[in-house]
XYZ file of C-alpha atoms in Angstrom:
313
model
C 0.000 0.000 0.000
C 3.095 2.318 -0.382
C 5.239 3.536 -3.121
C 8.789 2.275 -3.062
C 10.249 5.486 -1.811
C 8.309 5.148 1.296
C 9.475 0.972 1.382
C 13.066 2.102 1.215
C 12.875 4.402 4.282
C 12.178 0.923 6.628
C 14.916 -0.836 4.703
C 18.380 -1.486 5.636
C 20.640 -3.763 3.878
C 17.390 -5.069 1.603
C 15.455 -6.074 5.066
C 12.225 -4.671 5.371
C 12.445 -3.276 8.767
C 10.211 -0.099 9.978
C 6.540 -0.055 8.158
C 5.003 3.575 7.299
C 2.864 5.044 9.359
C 1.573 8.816 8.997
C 3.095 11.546 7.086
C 3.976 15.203 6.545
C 4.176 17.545 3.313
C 6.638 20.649 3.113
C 6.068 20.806 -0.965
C 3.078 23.692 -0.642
C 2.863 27.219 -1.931
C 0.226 28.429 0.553
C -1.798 31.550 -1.078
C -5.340 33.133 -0.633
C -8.358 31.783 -3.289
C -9.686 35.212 -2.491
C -6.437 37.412 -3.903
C -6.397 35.217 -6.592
C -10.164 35.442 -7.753
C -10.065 39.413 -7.287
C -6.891 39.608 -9.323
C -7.979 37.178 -11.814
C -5.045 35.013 -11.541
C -4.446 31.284 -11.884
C -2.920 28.268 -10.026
C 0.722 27.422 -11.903
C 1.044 23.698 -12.388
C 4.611 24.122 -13.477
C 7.703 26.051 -12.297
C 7.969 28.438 -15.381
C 4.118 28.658 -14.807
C 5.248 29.497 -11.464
C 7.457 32.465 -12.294
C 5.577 33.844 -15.260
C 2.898 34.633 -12.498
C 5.365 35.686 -10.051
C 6.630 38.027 -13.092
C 2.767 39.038 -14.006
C 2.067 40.237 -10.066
C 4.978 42.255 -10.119
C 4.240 43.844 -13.574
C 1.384 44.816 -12.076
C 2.363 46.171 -8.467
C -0.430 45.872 -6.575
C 0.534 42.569 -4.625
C 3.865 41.367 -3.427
C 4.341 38.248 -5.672
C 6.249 36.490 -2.588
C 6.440 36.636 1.323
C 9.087 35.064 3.255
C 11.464 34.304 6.466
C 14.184 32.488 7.318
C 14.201 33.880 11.037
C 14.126 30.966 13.348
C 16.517 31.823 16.920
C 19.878 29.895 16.668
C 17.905 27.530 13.796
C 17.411 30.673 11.645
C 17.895 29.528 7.620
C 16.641 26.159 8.234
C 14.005 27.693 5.786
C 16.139 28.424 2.942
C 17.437 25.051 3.083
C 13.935 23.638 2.548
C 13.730 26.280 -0.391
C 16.774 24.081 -1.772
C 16.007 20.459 -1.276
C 12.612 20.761 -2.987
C 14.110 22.753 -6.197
C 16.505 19.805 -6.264
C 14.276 17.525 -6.444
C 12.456 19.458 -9.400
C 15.647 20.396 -11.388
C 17.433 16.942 -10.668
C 16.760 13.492 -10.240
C 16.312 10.841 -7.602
C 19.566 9.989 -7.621
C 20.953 13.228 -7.433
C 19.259 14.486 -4.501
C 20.255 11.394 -2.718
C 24.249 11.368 -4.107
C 23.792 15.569 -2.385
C 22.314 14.333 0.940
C 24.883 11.170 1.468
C 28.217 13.779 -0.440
C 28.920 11.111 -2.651
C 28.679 14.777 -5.143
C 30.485 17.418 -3.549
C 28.034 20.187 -2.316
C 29.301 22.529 -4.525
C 28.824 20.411 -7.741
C 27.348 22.049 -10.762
C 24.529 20.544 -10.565
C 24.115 22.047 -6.725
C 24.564 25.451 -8.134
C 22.280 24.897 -10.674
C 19.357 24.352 -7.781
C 20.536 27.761 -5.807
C 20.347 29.693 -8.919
C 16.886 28.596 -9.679
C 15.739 29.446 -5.842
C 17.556 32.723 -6.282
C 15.539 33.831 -9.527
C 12.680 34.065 -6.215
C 14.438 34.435 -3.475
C 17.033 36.907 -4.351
C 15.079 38.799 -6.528
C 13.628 42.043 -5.373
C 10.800 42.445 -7.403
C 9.535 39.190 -6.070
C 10.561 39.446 -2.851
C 11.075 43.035 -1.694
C 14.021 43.924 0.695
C 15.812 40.433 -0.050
C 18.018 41.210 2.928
C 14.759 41.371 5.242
C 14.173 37.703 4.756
C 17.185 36.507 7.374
C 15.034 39.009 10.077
C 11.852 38.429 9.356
C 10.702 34.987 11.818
C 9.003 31.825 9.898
C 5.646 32.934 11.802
C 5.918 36.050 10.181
C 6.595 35.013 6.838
C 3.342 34.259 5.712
C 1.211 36.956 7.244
C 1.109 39.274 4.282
C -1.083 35.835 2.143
C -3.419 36.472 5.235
C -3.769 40.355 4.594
C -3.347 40.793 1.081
C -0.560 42.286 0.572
C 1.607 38.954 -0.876
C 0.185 36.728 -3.284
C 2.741 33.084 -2.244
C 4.140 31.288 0.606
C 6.287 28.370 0.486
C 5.798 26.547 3.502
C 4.790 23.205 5.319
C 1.331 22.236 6.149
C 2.203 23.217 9.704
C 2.077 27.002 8.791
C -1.658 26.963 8.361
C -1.892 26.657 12.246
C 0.025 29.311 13.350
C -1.081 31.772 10.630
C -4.690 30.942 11.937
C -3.343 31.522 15.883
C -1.015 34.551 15.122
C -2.896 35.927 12.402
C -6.686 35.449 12.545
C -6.303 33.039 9.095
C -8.956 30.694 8.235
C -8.210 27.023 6.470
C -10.406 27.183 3.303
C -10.831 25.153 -0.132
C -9.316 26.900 -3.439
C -13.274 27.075 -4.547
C -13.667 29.424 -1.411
C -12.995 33.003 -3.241
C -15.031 35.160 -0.942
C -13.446 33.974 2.109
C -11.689 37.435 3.974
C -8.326 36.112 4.933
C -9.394 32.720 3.812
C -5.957 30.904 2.839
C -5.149 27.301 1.257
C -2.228 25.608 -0.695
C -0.974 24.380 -4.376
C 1.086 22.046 -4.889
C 4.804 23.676 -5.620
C 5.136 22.698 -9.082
C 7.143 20.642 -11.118
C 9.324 21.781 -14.036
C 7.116 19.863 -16.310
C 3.119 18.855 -15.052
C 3.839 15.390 -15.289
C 7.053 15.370 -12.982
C 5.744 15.800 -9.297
C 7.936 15.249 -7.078
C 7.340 15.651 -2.923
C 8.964 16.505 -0.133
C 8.214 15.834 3.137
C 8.450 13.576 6.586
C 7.112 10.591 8.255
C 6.947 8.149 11.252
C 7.763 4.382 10.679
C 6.621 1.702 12.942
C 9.671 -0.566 14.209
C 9.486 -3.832 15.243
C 11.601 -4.625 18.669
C 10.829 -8.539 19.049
C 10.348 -10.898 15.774
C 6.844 -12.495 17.245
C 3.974 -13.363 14.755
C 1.480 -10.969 16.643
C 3.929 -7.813 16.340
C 4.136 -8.180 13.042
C 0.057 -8.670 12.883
C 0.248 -5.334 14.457
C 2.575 -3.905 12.188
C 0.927 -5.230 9.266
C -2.600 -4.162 10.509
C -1.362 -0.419 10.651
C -0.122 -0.714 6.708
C -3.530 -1.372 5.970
C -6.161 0.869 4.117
C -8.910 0.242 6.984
C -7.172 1.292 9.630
C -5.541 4.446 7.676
C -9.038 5.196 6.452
C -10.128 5.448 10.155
C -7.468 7.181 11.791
C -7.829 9.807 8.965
C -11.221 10.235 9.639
C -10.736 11.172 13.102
C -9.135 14.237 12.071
C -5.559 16.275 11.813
C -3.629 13.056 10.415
C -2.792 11.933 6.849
C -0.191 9.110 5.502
C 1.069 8.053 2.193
C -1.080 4.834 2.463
C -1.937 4.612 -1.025
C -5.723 2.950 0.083
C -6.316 6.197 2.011
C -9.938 7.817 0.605
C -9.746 11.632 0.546
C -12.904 11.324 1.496
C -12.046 10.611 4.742
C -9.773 13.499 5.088
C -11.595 16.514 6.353
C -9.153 19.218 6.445
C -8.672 20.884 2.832
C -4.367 21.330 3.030
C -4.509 17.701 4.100
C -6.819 16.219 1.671
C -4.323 18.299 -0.735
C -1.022 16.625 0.936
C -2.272 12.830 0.336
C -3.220 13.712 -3.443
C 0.621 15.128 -3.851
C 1.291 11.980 -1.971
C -0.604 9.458 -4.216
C 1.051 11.213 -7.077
C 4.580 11.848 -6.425
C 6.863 10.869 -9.075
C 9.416 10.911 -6.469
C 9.663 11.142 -2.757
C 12.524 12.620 -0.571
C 12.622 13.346 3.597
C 14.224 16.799 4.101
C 17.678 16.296 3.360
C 19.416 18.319 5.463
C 17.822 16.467 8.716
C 19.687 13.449 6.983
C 23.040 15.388 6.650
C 25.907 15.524 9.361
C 24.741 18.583 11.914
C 27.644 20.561 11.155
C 26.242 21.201 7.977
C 22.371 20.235 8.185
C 21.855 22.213 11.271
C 25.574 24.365 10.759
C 26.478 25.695 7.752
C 23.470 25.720 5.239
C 21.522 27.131 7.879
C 24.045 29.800 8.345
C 25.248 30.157 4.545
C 21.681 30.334 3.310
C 21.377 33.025 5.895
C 24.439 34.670 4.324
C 23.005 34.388 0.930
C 20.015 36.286 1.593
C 21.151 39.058 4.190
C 24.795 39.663 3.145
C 24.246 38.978 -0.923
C 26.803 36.358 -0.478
C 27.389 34.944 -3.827
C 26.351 30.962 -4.868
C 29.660 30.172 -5.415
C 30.978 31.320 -1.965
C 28.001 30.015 -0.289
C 28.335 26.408 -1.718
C 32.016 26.340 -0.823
C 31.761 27.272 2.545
C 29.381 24.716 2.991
C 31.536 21.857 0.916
C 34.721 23.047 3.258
C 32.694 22.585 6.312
C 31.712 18.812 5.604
C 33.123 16.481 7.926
C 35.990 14.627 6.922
C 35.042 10.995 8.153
């Protein structure tokens, strides 16, 4: 009842180990159906679909095309870096993305460069973005306020944003079909490069087995299944990758949109930089994304700081 990706997360040395269990999605753009409906605009489905509206808001200066932060306390960037592992997974392969998480490719590779360039043509760009140097100050719970008020059209952020814009910011959860919804805000899927390639990023809990009896793995078998997926959804506020999971059964409208991205991923990736050594995952990108946005540190500087500071065993 799972895709392969998901299989080779509870596999080590080709023994199935850990089954799936729920899931998370970061691979959103969060925006209001009521700013686009006024402004007449439409959902992109790729990610030159997704600039040529980012270009057609700006053209027409009424609405910030992007909001966004990277403040986070000592964790502050760890935003960026999420910027970065889901443009790799749209301008690269599988293979790639996992060769960049495990360094078997150097992290300033071309192909590494390639990704930061395309996440600068939104992030570093002013029209887009405003004061680019802003972003390193401005907190992740801030980020996203302006899709709540108006005054930014996109968001890039995990489903977990929707809560604290609704806390913090007086945001209601809506469906794209509700346009007339005051600071009513939902999600797209953060496109592709092409509308067939849909690749996802995101997170997930395994179930582990600790004793090799015929009734744990009942258990664990049990909680792969569609029924008892299909129930748990139902109770609300949980989704998985269970590919026997009925949308129907998921109430909440950014969840009911994770498990669709879910059933129709192309490819599947954690967040790499949890996977990374901490020096870097939690270290350096964190702090050389930082660098990138509120300094104007080049790409080439950034990815070799980064590369230096790799452990060497």
């Amino acid at each position: 009842f799972y895709g392969p990706d998901w299989k080779a997360y509870g596999t080590v040395d080709r023994t199935f180990y850990a089954a799936p269990l729920g899931a998370s999605v970061k691979s959103f753009v969060w925006y209001s159906p009521k700013t686009f409906a006024d402004n007449g605009w439409t959902i992109p489905t790729t990610w030159p679909e997704l600039l040529a509206l980012s270009d057609k808001i700006a053209a027409e200066g009424k609405v910030q095309p992007w909001c966004v932060g990277f403040g986070s306390g000592d964790a502050t960037g760890w935003v960026g870096t999420d910027w970065m592992e889901d443009i790799m997974l749209r301008v690269n392969d599988a293979a790639t993305y996992d060769a960049w998480v495990n360094h078997t490719m150097p992290f300033n590779d071309p192909k590494v460069a390639a990704v930061l360039k395309e996440a600068g043509k939104v992030l570093k760009n002013a029209k887009y973005v405003g004061n680019v140097s802003a972003i390193a100050t401005t907190t992740f719970q801030d980020g996203g306020a302006g899709i709540v008020d108006g005054s930014c059209a996109m968001h890039r952020q995990a489903s977990f944003i929707g809560g604290i814009l609704a806390g913090n910011n007086g945001a209601t959860i809506v469906t794209p079909e509700d346009t007339d919804v005051e600071g009513g805000i939902t999600t797209f899927y953060f496109p592709g490069v092409t509308a067939d390639q849909r690749p996802a990023l995101g997170g997930g809990e395994f179930v582990g087995a600790f004793s090799d009896r015929g009734e744990v793995g009942a258990v664990q078998l049990y909680l792969t299944s569609p029924e008892w997926n299909n129930k748990k959804a139902a109770l609300g506020g949980w989704f998985s990758a269970n590919k026997g999971l009925d949308t129907a059964n998921v109430a909440d409208p950014v969840n009911k949109n994770a498990v669709e991205i879910l059933k129709n991923a192309t490819i599947f990736r954690f967040d790499g930089s949890d996977a990374m050594p901490a020096a870097v995952g939690t270290g350096s990108f964190w702090k050389e994304m930082t660098a990138w946005v509120a300094e104007n540190k080049s790409d080439k500087a950034v990815l070799d700081a980064i590369e230096k500071s790799w452990p060497k065993s």
